[in-house]
mmCIF file of C-alpha atoms in Angstrom:
data_model
loop_
_atom_site.group_PDB
_atom_site.id
_atom_site.type_symbol
_atom_site.label_atom_id
_atom_site.label_comp_id
_atom_site.label_asym_id
_atom_site.label_seq_id
_atom_site.Cartn_x
_atom_site.Cartn_y
_atom_site.Cartn_z
ATOM 1 C CA MET E 1 -41.031 -139.066 61.941
ATOM 2 C CA ARG E 2 -39.548 -135.920 60.338
ATOM 3 C CA ILE E 3 -40.315 -133.816 57.329
ATOM 4 C CA THR E 4 -37.311 -134.076 54.827
ATOM 5 C CA GLY E 5 -38.342 -132.268 51.675
ATOM 6 C CA TYR E 6 -40.955 -131.405 49.162
ATOM 7 C CA ARG E 7 -41.680 -131.546 45.407
ATOM 8 C CA THR E 8 -43.875 -129.277 43.275
ATOM 9 C CA LEU E 9 -45.792 -130.360 40.262
ATOM 10 C CA SER E 10 -48.114 -128.633 37.760
ATOM 11 C CA THR E 11 -50.846 -130.498 35.850
ATOM 12 C CA VAL E 12 -54.204 -129.393 34.389
ATOM 13 C CA GLN E 13 -57.827 -129.988 34.672
ATOM 14 C CA GLU E 14 -59.283 -130.820 31.218
ATOM 15 C CA TRP E 15 -62.918 -129.895 31.204
ATOM 16 C CA GLY E 16 -63.441 -130.518 27.435
ATOM 17 C CA ARG E 17 -65.529 -127.426 27.049
ATOM 18 C CA PRO E 18 -65.273 -123.676 27.856
ATOM 19 C CA VAL E 19 -65.332 -122.868 31.607
ATOM 20 C CA GLY E 20 -65.561 -119.510 33.359
ATOM 21 C CA ASP E 21 -67.712 -116.885 35.004
ATOM 22 C CA ALA E 22 -68.846 -113.227 34.610
ATOM 23 C CA ASN E 23 -65.279 -112.149 34.534
ATOM 24 C CA GLY E 24 -64.159 -114.310 31.534
ATOM 25 C CA VAL E 25 -63.952 -117.721 30.050
ATOM 26 C CA PHE E 26 -61.171 -120.293 29.366
ATOM 27 C CA SER E 27 -62.193 -121.328 25.829
ATOM 28 C CA ASP E 28 -60.252 -124.519 25.721
ATOM 29 C CA GLY E 29 -61.363 -125.610 29.137
ATOM 30 C CA VAL E 30 -57.811 -126.307 30.292
ATOM 31 C CA VAL E 31 -57.231 -125.008 33.918
ATOM 32 C CA PRO E 32 -53.942 -125.201 35.811
ATOM 33 C CA VAL E 33 -53.673 -127.351 38.917
ATOM 34 C CA SER E 34 -50.670 -127.013 41.199
ATOM 35 C CA ILE E 35 -49.554 -129.779 43.516
ATOM 36 C CA VAL E 36 -47.166 -129.966 46.520
ATOM 37 C CA VAL E 37 -45.777 -133.339 47.680
ATOM 38 C CA VAL E 38 -44.158 -133.368 51.170
ATOM 39 C CA ASP E 39 -41.747 -136.244 52.021
ATOM 40 C CA THR E 40 -40.716 -137.738 55.341
ATOM 41 C CA ASP E 41 -37.848 -139.947 56.537
ATOM 42 C CA GLU E 42 -40.374 -142.807 56.997
ATOM 43 C CA GLY E 43 -41.178 -143.002 53.453
ATOM 44 C CA ILE E 44 -44.697 -141.488 53.834
ATOM 45 C CA SER E 45 -45.460 -138.626 51.448
ATOM 46 C CA GLY E 46 -48.495 -136.341 51.615
ATOM 47 C CA VAL E 47 -50.198 -134.552 48.807
ATOM 48 C CA GLY E 48 -51.676 -131.036 48.746
ATOM 49 C CA LEU E 49 -53.507 -129.576 45.862
ATOM 50 C CA GLY E 50 -52.734 -125.785 45.764
ATOM 51 C CA PRO E 51 -50.212 -123.194 44.838
ATOM 52 C CA HIS E 52 -46.515 -123.112 45.757
ATOM 53 C CA VAL E 53 -45.733 -119.474 45.639
ATOM 54 C CA GLU E 54 -42.767 -118.529 47.861
ATOM 55 C CA ILE E 55 -42.605 -122.129 49.129
ATOM 56 C CA GLU E 56 -38.821 -121.735 49.610
ATOM 57 C CA ARG E 57 -39.577 -119.134 52.262
ATOM 58 C CA ILE E 58 -42.424 -121.022 53.966
ATOM 59 C CA PHE E 59 -41.006 -124.559 53.941
ATOM 60 C CA PRO E 60 -38.275 -123.876 56.554
ATOM 61 C CA ALA E 61 -41.091 -123.450 59.148
ATOM 62 C CA ILE E 62 -41.740 -127.118 58.906
ATOM 63 C CA GLU E 63 -38.584 -128.800 57.692
ATOM 64 C CA GLY E 64 -37.247 -131.335 60.078
ATOM 65 C CA GLU E 65 -40.364 -131.225 62.140
ATOM 66 C CA ASP E 66 -42.704 -134.097 62.999
ATOM 67 C CA PRO E 67 -45.542 -133.692 60.431
ATOM 68 C CA ARG E 68 -48.089 -135.053 62.828
ATOM 69 C CA ALA E 69 -48.022 -131.727 64.801
ATOM 70 C CA VAL E 70 -50.084 -130.314 61.967
ATOM 71 C CA THR E 71 -51.956 -127.481 63.598
ATOM 72 C CA SER E 72 -48.859 -126.175 65.411
ATOM 73 C CA LEU E 73 -46.948 -126.206 62.136
ATOM 74 C CA TYR E 74 -49.789 -124.396 60.490
ATOM 75 C CA ASP E 75 -49.180 -121.527 62.840
ATOM 76 C CA ARG E 76 -45.528 -121.700 62.318
ATOM 77 C CA MET E 77 -46.022 -121.224 58.581
ATOM 78 C CA LEU E 78 -48.279 -118.211 59.250
ATOM 79 C CA ARG E 79 -45.485 -116.752 61.465
ATOM 80 C CA HIS E 80 -43.055 -117.088 58.706
ATOM 81 C CA THR E 81 -45.058 -114.724 56.526
ATOM 82 C CA PHE E 82 -45.546 -112.234 59.302
ATOM 83 C CA LYS E 83 -43.995 -109.077 57.615
ATOM 84 C CA ALA E 84 -45.027 -109.736 54.052
ATOM 85 C CA GLY E 85 -48.540 -111.050 54.988
ATOM 86 C CA HIS E 86 -50.316 -114.333 54.116
ATOM 87 C CA ALA E 87 -52.941 -113.274 51.645
ATOM 88 C CA GLY E 88 -53.696 -114.753 48.195
ATOM 89 C CA PRO E 89 -51.475 -117.504 46.815
ATOM 90 C CA VAL E 90 -49.155 -117.314 49.796
ATOM 91 C CA PHE E 91 -52.041 -118.457 52.068
ATOM 92 C CA GLY E 92 -52.801 -121.081 49.372
ATOM 93 C CA THR E 93 -49.181 -122.330 49.623
ATOM 94 C CA ILE E 94 -49.651 -122.735 53.397
ATOM 95 C CA GLY E 95 -52.913 -124.453 52.697
ATOM 96 C CA ALA E 96 -51.331 -126.936 50.324
ATOM 97 C CA LEU E 97 -48.614 -127.816 52.716
ATOM 98 C CA ASP E 98 -51.126 -128.055 55.555
ATOM 99 C CA THR E 99 -53.257 -130.442 53.520
ATOM 100 C CA ALA E 100 -50.170 -132.594 52.708
ATOM 101 C CA LEU E 101 -49.379 -132.758 56.502
ATOM 102 C CA TRP E 102 -52.887 -133.958 57.294
ATOM 103 C CA ASP E 103 -52.482 -136.553 54.624
ATOM 104 C CA ILE E 104 -49.270 -137.815 56.215
ATOM 105 C CA LYS E 105 -50.795 -137.754 59.685
ATOM 106 C CA ALA E 106 -53.681 -139.876 58.580
ATOM 107 C CA GLN E 107 -51.561 -142.280 56.614
ATOM 108 C CA ALA E 108 -49.251 -142.801 59.534
ATOM 109 C CA ALA E 109 -52.363 -143.644 61.677
ATOM 110 C CA GLY E 110 -53.459 -146.039 58.943
ATOM 111 C CA GLU E 111 -56.885 -144.347 58.618
ATOM 112 C CA PRO E 112 -58.618 -142.208 56.051
ATOM 113 C CA LEU E 113 -58.504 -138.528 57.085
ATOM 114 C CA TRP E 114 -62.305 -138.351 57.603
ATOM 115 C CA ARG E 115 -62.110 -141.113 60.295
ATOM 116 C CA LEU E 116 -59.064 -139.594 61.899
ATOM 117 C CA LEU E 117 -60.818 -136.172 62.210
ATOM 118 C CA GLY E 118 -63.801 -137.800 63.946
ATOM 119 C CA GLY E 119 -66.207 -138.202 60.976
ATOM 120 C CA ARG E 120 -69.028 -140.694 61.413
ATOM 121 C CA ASP E 121 -70.439 -140.708 57.958
ATOM 122 C CA ARG E 122 -68.332 -140.946 54.784
ATOM 123 C CA ARG E 123 -71.189 -139.383 52.713
ATOM 124 C CA VAL E 124 -70.745 -135.577 51.964
ATOM 125 C CA THR E 125 -73.760 -133.906 50.357
ATOM 126 C CA ALA E 126 -72.914 -132.134 47.104
ATOM 127 C CA TYR E 127 -74.290 -129.582 44.637
ATOM 128 C CA ALA E 128 -73.487 -129.321 40.949
ATOM 129 C CA SER E 129 -71.373 -126.352 39.753
ATOM 130 C CA GLY E 130 -70.393 -126.446 36.050
ATOM 131 C CA LEU E 131 -68.505 -123.087 35.736
ATOM 132 C CA ASP E 132 -70.944 -122.874 32.824
ATOM 133 C CA ILE E 133 -71.453 -119.242 31.679
ATOM 134 C CA GLY E 134 -69.698 -119.963 28.325
ATOM 135 C CA LEU E 135 -72.176 -122.748 27.293
ATOM 136 C CA THR E 136 -74.979 -122.616 24.921
ATOM 137 C CA ASP E 137 -78.488 -123.611 26.137
ATOM 138 C CA ASP E 138 -78.158 -127.095 24.616
ATOM 139 C CA GLU E 139 -74.626 -127.526 26.164
ATOM 140 C CA LEU E 140 -75.975 -126.313 29.500
ATOM 141 C CA VAL E 141 -78.881 -128.787 29.493
ATOM 142 C CA ALA E 142 -76.671 -131.681 28.444
ATOM 143 C CA GLU E 143 -74.105 -130.857 31.181
ATOM 144 C CA TYR E 144 -76.644 -130.724 34.023
ATOM 145 C CA GLU E 145 -78.254 -133.917 32.786
ATOM 146 C CA VAL E 146 -74.931 -135.639 33.603
ATOM 147 C CA TYR E 147 -74.902 -134.121 37.068
ATOM 148 C CA ALA E 148 -78.592 -135.177 37.568
ATOM 149 C CA SER E 149 -77.659 -138.750 36.615
ATOM 150 C CA ARG E 150 -75.396 -138.866 39.651
ATOM 151 C CA GLY E 151 -78.348 -137.873 41.856
ATOM 152 C CA LEU E 152 -77.485 -134.175 42.338
ATOM 153 C CA ARG E 153 -80.553 -132.103 42.890
ATOM 154 C CA ALA E 154 -79.045 -128.699 43.545
ATOM 155 C CA ALA E 155 -77.137 -126.628 41.074
ATOM 156 C CA LYS E 156 -75.111 -123.372 41.102
ATOM 157 C CA LEU E 157 -74.834 -121.449 37.793
ATOM 158 C CA LYS E 158 -72.483 -118.614 36.858
ATOM 159 C CA GLY E 159 -74.136 -115.387 35.834
ATOM 160 C CA GLY E 160 -74.606 -111.775 36.614
ATOM 161 C CA LEU E 161 -74.350 -110.113 33.231
ATOM 162 C CA ASP E 162 -78.047 -110.172 32.160
ATOM 163 C CA ILE E 163 -81.223 -110.682 34.224
ATOM 164 C CA GLU E 164 -83.144 -112.441 31.533
ATOM 165 C CA ARG E 165 -80.335 -114.668 30.450
ATOM 166 C CA ASP E 166 -79.893 -115.758 34.046
ATOM 167 C CA ARG E 167 -83.655 -116.386 34.452
ATOM 168 C CA HIS E 168 -83.690 -118.452 31.226
ATOM 169 C CA ARG E 169 -80.629 -120.568 32.177
ATOM 170 C CA LEU E 170 -81.696 -121.120 35.758
ATOM 171 C CA SER E 171 -85.121 -122.181 34.503
ATOM 172 C CA LEU E 172 -83.439 -124.676 32.074
ATOM 173 C CA VAL E 173 -81.462 -126.246 34.756
ATOM 174 C CA ARG E 174 -84.449 -126.277 37.145
ATOM 175 C CA ASP E 175 -86.450 -128.242 34.667
ATOM 176 C CA VAL E 176 -83.597 -130.761 34.066
ATOM 177 C CA LEU E 177 -83.247 -131.342 37.888
ATOM 178 C CA THR E 178 -87.060 -131.387 38.475
ATOM 179 C CA GLU E 179 -87.525 -133.978 35.750
ATOM 180 C CA ALA E 180 -84.664 -136.130 37.240
ATOM 181 C CA GLY E 181 -86.123 -135.719 40.715
ATOM 182 C CA HIS E 182 -89.549 -136.934 39.683
ATOM 183 C CA GLY E 183 -91.221 -133.586 40.214
ATOM 184 C CA ARG E 184 -89.459 -132.532 43.459
ATOM 185 C CA ARG E 185 -88.398 -128.911 43.498
ATOM 186 C CA PRO E 186 -84.510 -128.638 43.117
ATOM 187 C CA GLY E 187 -82.235 -126.189 44.687
ATOM 188 C CA LEU E 188 -80.782 -123.302 42.538
ATOM 189 C CA MET E 189 -77.992 -120.872 43.315
ATOM 190 C CA LEU E 190 -76.341 -118.078 41.300
ATOM 191 C CA ASP E 191 -72.663 -117.045 41.600
ATOM 192 C CA VAL E 192 -71.715 -113.696 40.058
ATOM 193 C CA ASN E 193 -68.021 -113.533 41.345
ATOM 194 C CA GLU E 194 -68.186 -109.943 42.777
ATOM 195 C CA ALA E 195 -69.600 -108.472 39.488
ATOM 196 C CA TRP E 196 -72.068 -106.027 41.044
ATOM 197 C CA THR E 197 -72.577 -102.975 43.184
ATOM 198 C CA ARG E 198 -74.958 -103.218 46.219
ATOM 199 C CA LYS E 199 -77.967 -101.804 44.360
ATOM 200 C CA GLN E 200 -77.265 -103.827 41.231
ATOM 201 C CA ALA E 201 -77.258 -106.975 43.327
ATOM 202 C CA VAL E 202 -80.525 -106.254 45.082
ATOM 203 C CA ARG E 203 -82.194 -105.206 41.758
ATOM 204 C CA HIS E 204 -80.929 -108.207 39.855
ATOM 205 C CA VAL E 205 -81.793 -110.882 42.558
ATOM 206 C CA CYS E 206 -85.148 -109.375 43.345
ATOM 207 C CA GLU E 207 -86.156 -109.523 39.708
ATOM 208 C CA LEU E 208 -85.043 -113.108 39.499
ATOM 209 C CA GLU E 209 -86.873 -113.918 42.658
ATOM 210 C CA ARG E 210 -90.166 -112.932 41.006
ATOM 211 C CA THR E 211 -90.274 -116.308 39.221
ATOM 212 C CA LEU E 212 -87.453 -118.329 40.806
ATOM 213 C CA ASP E 213 -86.596 -119.563 44.231
ATOM 214 C CA LEU E 214 -82.863 -119.131 44.898
ATOM 215 C CA ILE E 215 -81.156 -120.793 47.828
ATOM 216 C CA TRP E 216 -78.270 -118.316 47.710
ATOM 217 C CA ILE E 217 -76.606 -115.621 45.763
ATOM 218 C CA GLU E 218 -72.796 -115.988 45.851
ATOM 219 C CA GLU E 219 -70.303 -113.132 46.070
ATOM 220 C CA PRO E 220 -72.739 -110.420 44.846
ATOM 221 C CA VAL E 221 -70.291 -107.600 45.732
ATOM 222 C CA ARG E 222 -66.701 -107.390 46.695
ATOM 223 C CA ARG E 223 -65.382 -110.001 49.139
ATOM 224 C CA TRP E 224 -64.505 -107.479 51.892
ATOM 225 C CA ASP E 225 -67.522 -105.191 51.621
ATOM 226 C CA ALA E 226 -69.176 -106.160 54.972
ATOM 227 C CA GLU E 227 -71.705 -103.308 54.786
ATOM 228 C CA GLY E 228 -72.620 -104.023 51.126
ATOM 229 C CA LEU E 229 -72.993 -107.777 51.607
ATOM 230 C CA ALA E 230 -75.221 -107.131 54.694
ATOM 231 C CA ALA E 231 -77.330 -104.733 52.635
ATOM 232 C CA VAL E 232 -77.798 -107.329 49.932
ATOM 233 C CA SER E 233 -78.756 -109.987 52.481
ATOM 234 C CA ARG E 234 -81.468 -107.671 53.851
ATOM 235 C CA GLY E 235 -82.691 -106.794 50.474
ATOM 236 C CA VAL E 236 -83.270 -110.259 48.962
ATOM 237 C CA SER E 237 -84.867 -113.469 50.071
ATOM 238 C CA ALA E 238 -81.980 -115.624 49.058
ATOM 239 C CA SER E 239 -79.074 -116.137 51.387
ATOM 240 C CA VAL E 240 -75.731 -114.551 50.748
ATOM 241 C CA ALA E 241 -72.906 -116.958 50.350
ATOM 242 C CA THR E 242 -69.272 -115.779 50.435
ATOM 243 C CA GLY E 243 -65.854 -116.508 51.915
ATOM 244 C CA GLU E 244 -64.074 -118.517 49.269
ATOM 245 C CA ASN E 245 -61.555 -115.777 48.679
ATOM 246 C CA LEU E 246 -61.067 -114.834 52.435
ATOM 247 C CA THR E 247 -57.626 -115.900 53.709
ATOM 248 C CA GLY E 248 -57.665 -116.044 57.479
ATOM 249 C CA LEU E 249 -60.130 -115.815 60.390
ATOM 250 C CA GLU E 250 -59.368 -112.054 60.633
ATOM 251 C CA GLN E 251 -61.264 -111.420 57.290
ATOM 252 C CA TYR E 252 -64.342 -113.402 58.425
ATOM 253 C CA ARG E 253 -64.833 -111.578 61.656
ATOM 254 C CA PRO E 254 -66.039 -108.258 60.287
ATOM 255 C CA LEU E 255 -68.412 -109.968 57.881
ATOM 256 C CA ILE E 256 -69.930 -112.143 60.572
ATOM 257 C CA ALA E 257 -70.255 -109.130 62.930
ATOM 258 C CA ALA E 258 -72.073 -107.139 60.351
ATOM 259 C CA GLY E 259 -74.588 -109.826 59.469
ATOM 260 C CA ALA E 260 -72.952 -109.909 55.901
ATOM 261 C CA VAL E 261 -72.762 -113.664 55.351
ATOM 262 C CA ASP E 262 -75.506 -116.214 55.613
ATOM 263 C CA ILE E 263 -73.516 -119.237 54.313
ATOM 264 C CA VAL E 264 -69.828 -119.241 55.112
ATOM 265 C CA GLN E 265 -67.615 -120.652 52.322
ATOM 266 C CA MET E 266 -63.976 -121.784 52.257
ATOM 267 C CA ALA E 267 -61.877 -122.631 49.295
ATOM 268 C CA ALA E 268 -60.190 -125.994 49.070
ATOM 269 C CA VAL E 269 -56.751 -124.473 48.351
ATOM 270 C CA TRP E 270 -56.679 -122.640 51.789
ATOM 271 C CA GLY E 271 -56.205 -125.952 53.602
ATOM 272 C CA VAL E 272 -57.849 -128.252 56.201
ATOM 273 C CA THR E 273 -56.779 -126.350 59.276
ATOM 274 C CA HIS E 274 -58.198 -123.134 57.915
ATOM 275 C CA PHE E 275 -61.537 -124.850 57.157
ATOM 276 C CA LEU E 276 -61.757 -126.450 60.602
ATOM 277 C CA ARG E 277 -61.018 -123.042 62.320
ATOM 278 C CA ALA E 278 -63.419 -121.046 60.096
ATOM 279 C CA SER E 279 -66.076 -123.713 60.571
ATOM 280 C CA ALA E 280 -65.834 -123.373 64.388
ATOM 281 C CA LEU E 281 -66.143 -119.585 64.132
ATOM 282 C CA ALA E 282 -69.253 -119.957 61.903
ATOM 283 C CA HIS E 283 -70.743 -122.569 64.282
ATOM 284 C CA ALA E 284 -70.328 -120.186 67.168
ATOM 285 C CA HIS E 285 -72.722 -117.842 65.250
ATOM 286 C CA ASP E 286 -75.142 -120.555 64.068
ATOM 287 C CA LEU E 287 -73.962 -120.216 60.449
ATOM 288 C CA PRO E 288 -73.677 -123.162 57.986
ATOM 289 C CA VAL E 289 -70.462 -123.750 55.957
ATOM 290 C CA SER E 290 -69.910 -124.897 52.394
ATOM 291 C CA PRO E 291 -66.536 -125.863 50.879
ATOM 292 C CA ILE E 292 -65.690 -124.571 47.419
ATOM 293 C CA GLY E 293 -63.380 -126.000 44.795
ATOM 294 C CA ASN E 294 -62.974 -128.725 42.216
ATOM 295 C CA SER E 295 -63.752 -131.922 44.223
ATOM 296 C CA PRO E 296 -62.290 -130.191 47.402
ATOM 297 C CA VAL E 297 -60.925 -133.535 48.718
ATOM 298 C CA GLY E 298 -59.211 -132.236 51.899
ATOM 299 C CA LEU E 299 -62.253 -130.236 52.933
ATOM 300 C CA LEU E 300 -64.604 -133.103 52.206
ATOM 301 C CA HIS E 301 -62.809 -135.267 54.805
ATOM 302 C CA ALA E 302 -62.917 -132.317 57.204
ATOM 303 C CA ALA E 303 -66.583 -131.666 56.478
ATOM 304 C CA THR E 304 -67.562 -134.999 57.944
ATOM 305 C CA SER E 305 -66.413 -133.865 61.344
ATOM 306 C CA VAL E 306 -68.014 -130.431 61.656
ATOM 307 C CA PRO E 307 -71.629 -130.052 62.813
ATOM 308 C CA ASN E 308 -72.550 -127.097 60.553
ATOM 309 C CA HIS E 309 -71.595 -128.481 57.046
ATOM 310 C CA LEU E 310 -74.378 -127.734 54.616
ATOM 311 C CA THR E 311 -73.248 -128.832 51.173
ATOM 312 C CA SER E 312 -69.998 -129.046 49.090
ATOM 313 C CA GLU E 313 -69.269 -128.036 45.605
ATOM 314 C CA LEU E 314 -68.874 -130.508 42.848
ATOM 315 C CA GLN E 315 -67.397 -129.078 39.744
ATOM 316 C CA ASP E 316 -65.828 -131.606 37.209
ATOM 317 C CA LEU E 317 -66.649 -135.189 37.598
ATOM 318 C CA HIS E 318 -63.149 -136.043 36.461
ATOM 319 C CA THR E 319 -59.856 -135.570 38.329
ATOM 320 C CA PRO E 320 -56.924 -133.511 37.243
ATOM 321 C CA VAL E 321 -54.471 -135.241 34.715
ATOM 322 C CA GLY E 322 -52.304 -137.698 36.537
ATOM 323 C CA VAL E 323 -54.258 -137.565 39.810
ATOM 324 C CA SER E 324 -56.623 -140.276 41.366
ATOM 325 C CA ILE E 325 -58.788 -139.911 44.297
ATOM 326 C CA ASP E 326 -60.396 -142.477 46.426
ATOM 327 C CA LEU E 327 -63.946 -141.239 46.289
ATOM 328 C CA HIS E 328 -66.909 -141.399 44.008
ATOM 329 C CA VAL E 329 -70.220 -139.524 43.486
ATOM 330 C CA GLU E 330 -73.623 -141.206 43.829
ATOM 331 C CA ASP E 331 -77.047 -140.257 45.096
ATOM 332 C CA GLY E 332 -76.164 -136.583 45.257
ATOM 333 C CA ALA E 333 -73.043 -137.033 47.404
ATOM 334 C CA PHE E 334 -69.343 -137.487 47.537
ATOM 335 C CA ILE E 335 -68.697 -140.888 48.993
ATOM 336 C CA LEU E 336 -65.248 -140.964 50.632
ATOM 337 C CA GLY E 337 -63.164 -144.101 50.561
ATOM 338 C CA ASP E 338 -61.164 -146.120 53.055
ATOM 339 C CA ALA E 339 -57.598 -145.395 51.732
ATOM 340 C CA PRO E 340 -55.401 -144.036 54.466
ATOM 341 C CA GLY E 341 -54.850 -140.244 54.358
ATOM 342 C CA LEU E 342 -56.623 -138.247 51.630
ATOM 343 C CA GLY E 343 -56.761 -141.199 49.288
ATOM 344 C CA VAL E 344 -54.957 -138.960 46.693
ATOM 345 C CA ARG E 345 -52.362 -140.535 44.378
ATOM 346 C CA VAL E 346 -50.258 -138.682 41.964
ATOM 347 C CA ASP E 347 -48.781 -140.240 38.756
ATOM 348 C CA GLU E 348 -45.775 -137.931 38.351
ATOM 349 C CA GLU E 349 -44.588 -139.710 35.093
ATOM 350 C CA ARG E 350 -47.971 -139.244 33.476
ATOM 351 C CA ILE E 351 -48.068 -135.563 34.447
ATOM 352 C CA ARG E 352 -44.579 -135.048 32.931
ATOM 353 C CA ALA E 353 -45.494 -136.997 29.778
ATOM 354 C CA VAL E 354 -48.628 -135.152 29.064
ATOM 355 C CA ASN E 355 -46.890 -131.731 29.652
ATOM 356 C CA ARG E 356 -49.936 -129.883 28.592
ATOM 357 C CA ARG E 357 -50.094 -126.251 29.688
ATOM 358 C CA PRO E 358 -53.114 -123.796 29.928
ATOM 359 C CA GLN E 359 -53.228 -120.722 27.941
ATOM 360 C CA ALA E 360 -51.369 -117.648 29.239
ATOM 361 C CA GLN E 361 -53.591 -115.431 31.319
ATOM 362 C CA THR E 362 -55.089 -112.562 29.501
ATOM 363 C CA ALA E 363 -57.499 -109.752 30.346
ATOM 364 C CA ASP E 364 -60.403 -112.044 29.404
ATOM 365 C CA SER E 365 -59.373 -114.598 32.076
ATOM 366 C CA PRO E 366 -61.726 -115.453 34.815
ATOM 367 C CA ASN E 367 -58.961 -114.500 37.083
ATOM 368 C CA VAL E 368 -58.777 -110.937 35.900
ATOM 369 C CA ARG E 369 -61.461 -108.412 37.084
ATOM 370 C CA PRO E 370 -63.009 -106.731 34.118
ATOM 371 C CA GLU E 371 -62.463 -102.878 33.889
ATOM 372 C CA ARG E 372 -66.210 -102.162 34.012
ATOM 373 C CA ALA E 373 -67.186 -104.660 36.655
ATOM 374 C CA GLY E 374 -69.654 -102.980 39.011
ATOM 375 C CA ARG E 375 -70.168 -100.017 36.492
ATOM 376 C CA ARG E 376 -72.232 -101.703 33.849
ATOM 377 C CA LEU E 377 -75.557 -99.984 33.170
ATOM 378 C CA LEU E 378 -77.406 -102.333 30.773
ATOM 379 C CA ALA E 379 -76.702 -105.703 29.233
ATOM 380 C CA GLY E 380 -75.412 -105.202 25.669
ATOM 381 C CA VAL E 381 -73.822 -101.856 26.277
ATOM 382 C CA ASP E 382 -70.959 -100.490 28.366
ATOM 383 C CA GLY E 383 -68.870 -103.537 27.665
ATOM 384 C CA VAL E 384 -71.570 -106.050 28.629
ATOM 385 C CA ILE E 385 -72.297 -108.987 26.246
ATOM 386 C CA PRO E 386 -75.887 -109.112 24.915
ATOM 387 C CA THR E 387 -78.135 -111.887 26.111
ATOM 388 C CA GLY E 388 -76.949 -115.315 25.057
ATOM 389 C CA GLN E 389 -73.409 -114.236 24.109
ATOM 390 C CA VAL E 390 -70.318 -114.619 26.354
ATOM 391 C CA PRO E 391 -66.780 -113.670 25.537
ATOM 392 C CA VAL E 392 -64.223 -116.526 25.337
ATOM 393 C CA VAL E 393 -60.417 -116.377 25.116
ATOM 394 C CA SER E 394 -58.690 -117.972 22.162
ATOM 395 C CA LEU E 395 -55.252 -117.784 20.618
ATOM 396 C CA ASN E 396 -54.382 -117.445 17.064
ATOM 397 C CA SER E 397 -51.467 -119.133 15.270
ATOM 398 C CA ARG E 398 -49.182 -116.315 16.496
ATOM 399 C CA ASN E 399 -50.229 -116.845 20.096
ATOM 400 C CA GLU E 400 -52.098 -113.614 20.170
ATOM 401 C CA VAL E 401 -55.411 -113.100 21.826
ATOM 402 C CA SER E 402 -58.419 -113.366 19.500
ATOM 403 C CA PRO E 403 -61.701 -112.536 21.243
ATOM 404 C CA THR E 404 -64.567 -114.452 19.924
ATOM 405 C CA VAL E 405 -68.265 -114.682 20.938
ATOM 406 C CA ARG E 406 -70.181 -117.904 21.576
ATOM 407 C CA HIS E 407 -74.003 -117.819 20.969
#
């Protein structure tokens, strides 16, 4: 079997409501999703959900090769980015190709990837994660009632802009999950997407912990700040979770050495091989791992085969437009199917027919770090939105940015 070519596609995730975090909100809830399809001379194609930046430069590393040599080809792709480096979306492109190769390998073996990797149980424990900072209280409750109806009893909220607003929203979700769980205490997490300094993080979390029990605080300070993350971990009761934006084992090593991470995370777009290697590194230090992403299908398969998987992120209960996945959610877990490979199918005609594109990225996008992040003194001043209000991005008829406020 030989790799003969690739195709790239762009579709969207349609949330049907605003989604975002402390850095900004997509008001229309339309988020871009990139797809890479790798073809072979035996008619088997593999799918990777992730970016395709500089794929013309990376693909020659695997062209003409046997796709079943996945881990060796992963290292070949890394070597092809030696001078320029493999951070950011370049690492994501390698991850998308890597995931597609694992898909091919498992299809060729006639097995679902979770079985090929040595998984015993197709059930992968999940937690709810609604990217929900732009929702009103009523919308927040309604959204987590849907998650609770699928048996989820742990939830991660977006926050970090105001202590009392975070306390209020976490309490609302706690009550929803407690009622659904017949009085059993649920799990709560808070993700602030690198919005704080070290002292802000300790102050904010300690105040929340006077009345709430948090399992973890996610990305409280910058992703590379090993000393700062360690200081936060020592200063609060909650675990520190981080790693979704780290691209390569070399970025994990200083954090683990400094005691800066309690729960090691990996993003779905970085690929299956990265997840397996980072999981082994974490396991060597007795640390649990947790995949991040919107139904991170490749990592869900891989999670069944590692001994230190804790829980996986479940964002939207719907798949991207034109994409179907052989899994479902019940009793608080992803249940993987028996389709060979990843079980991902792409309807290219539907994707082209819909042809819906997300808004252009602006300064209010969740992907742009705000100018005053880490330098906010109080909620409501210095560019911080008062309690209960979050900026959203909208475009007027001339396609110009029109900031609005949701209450």
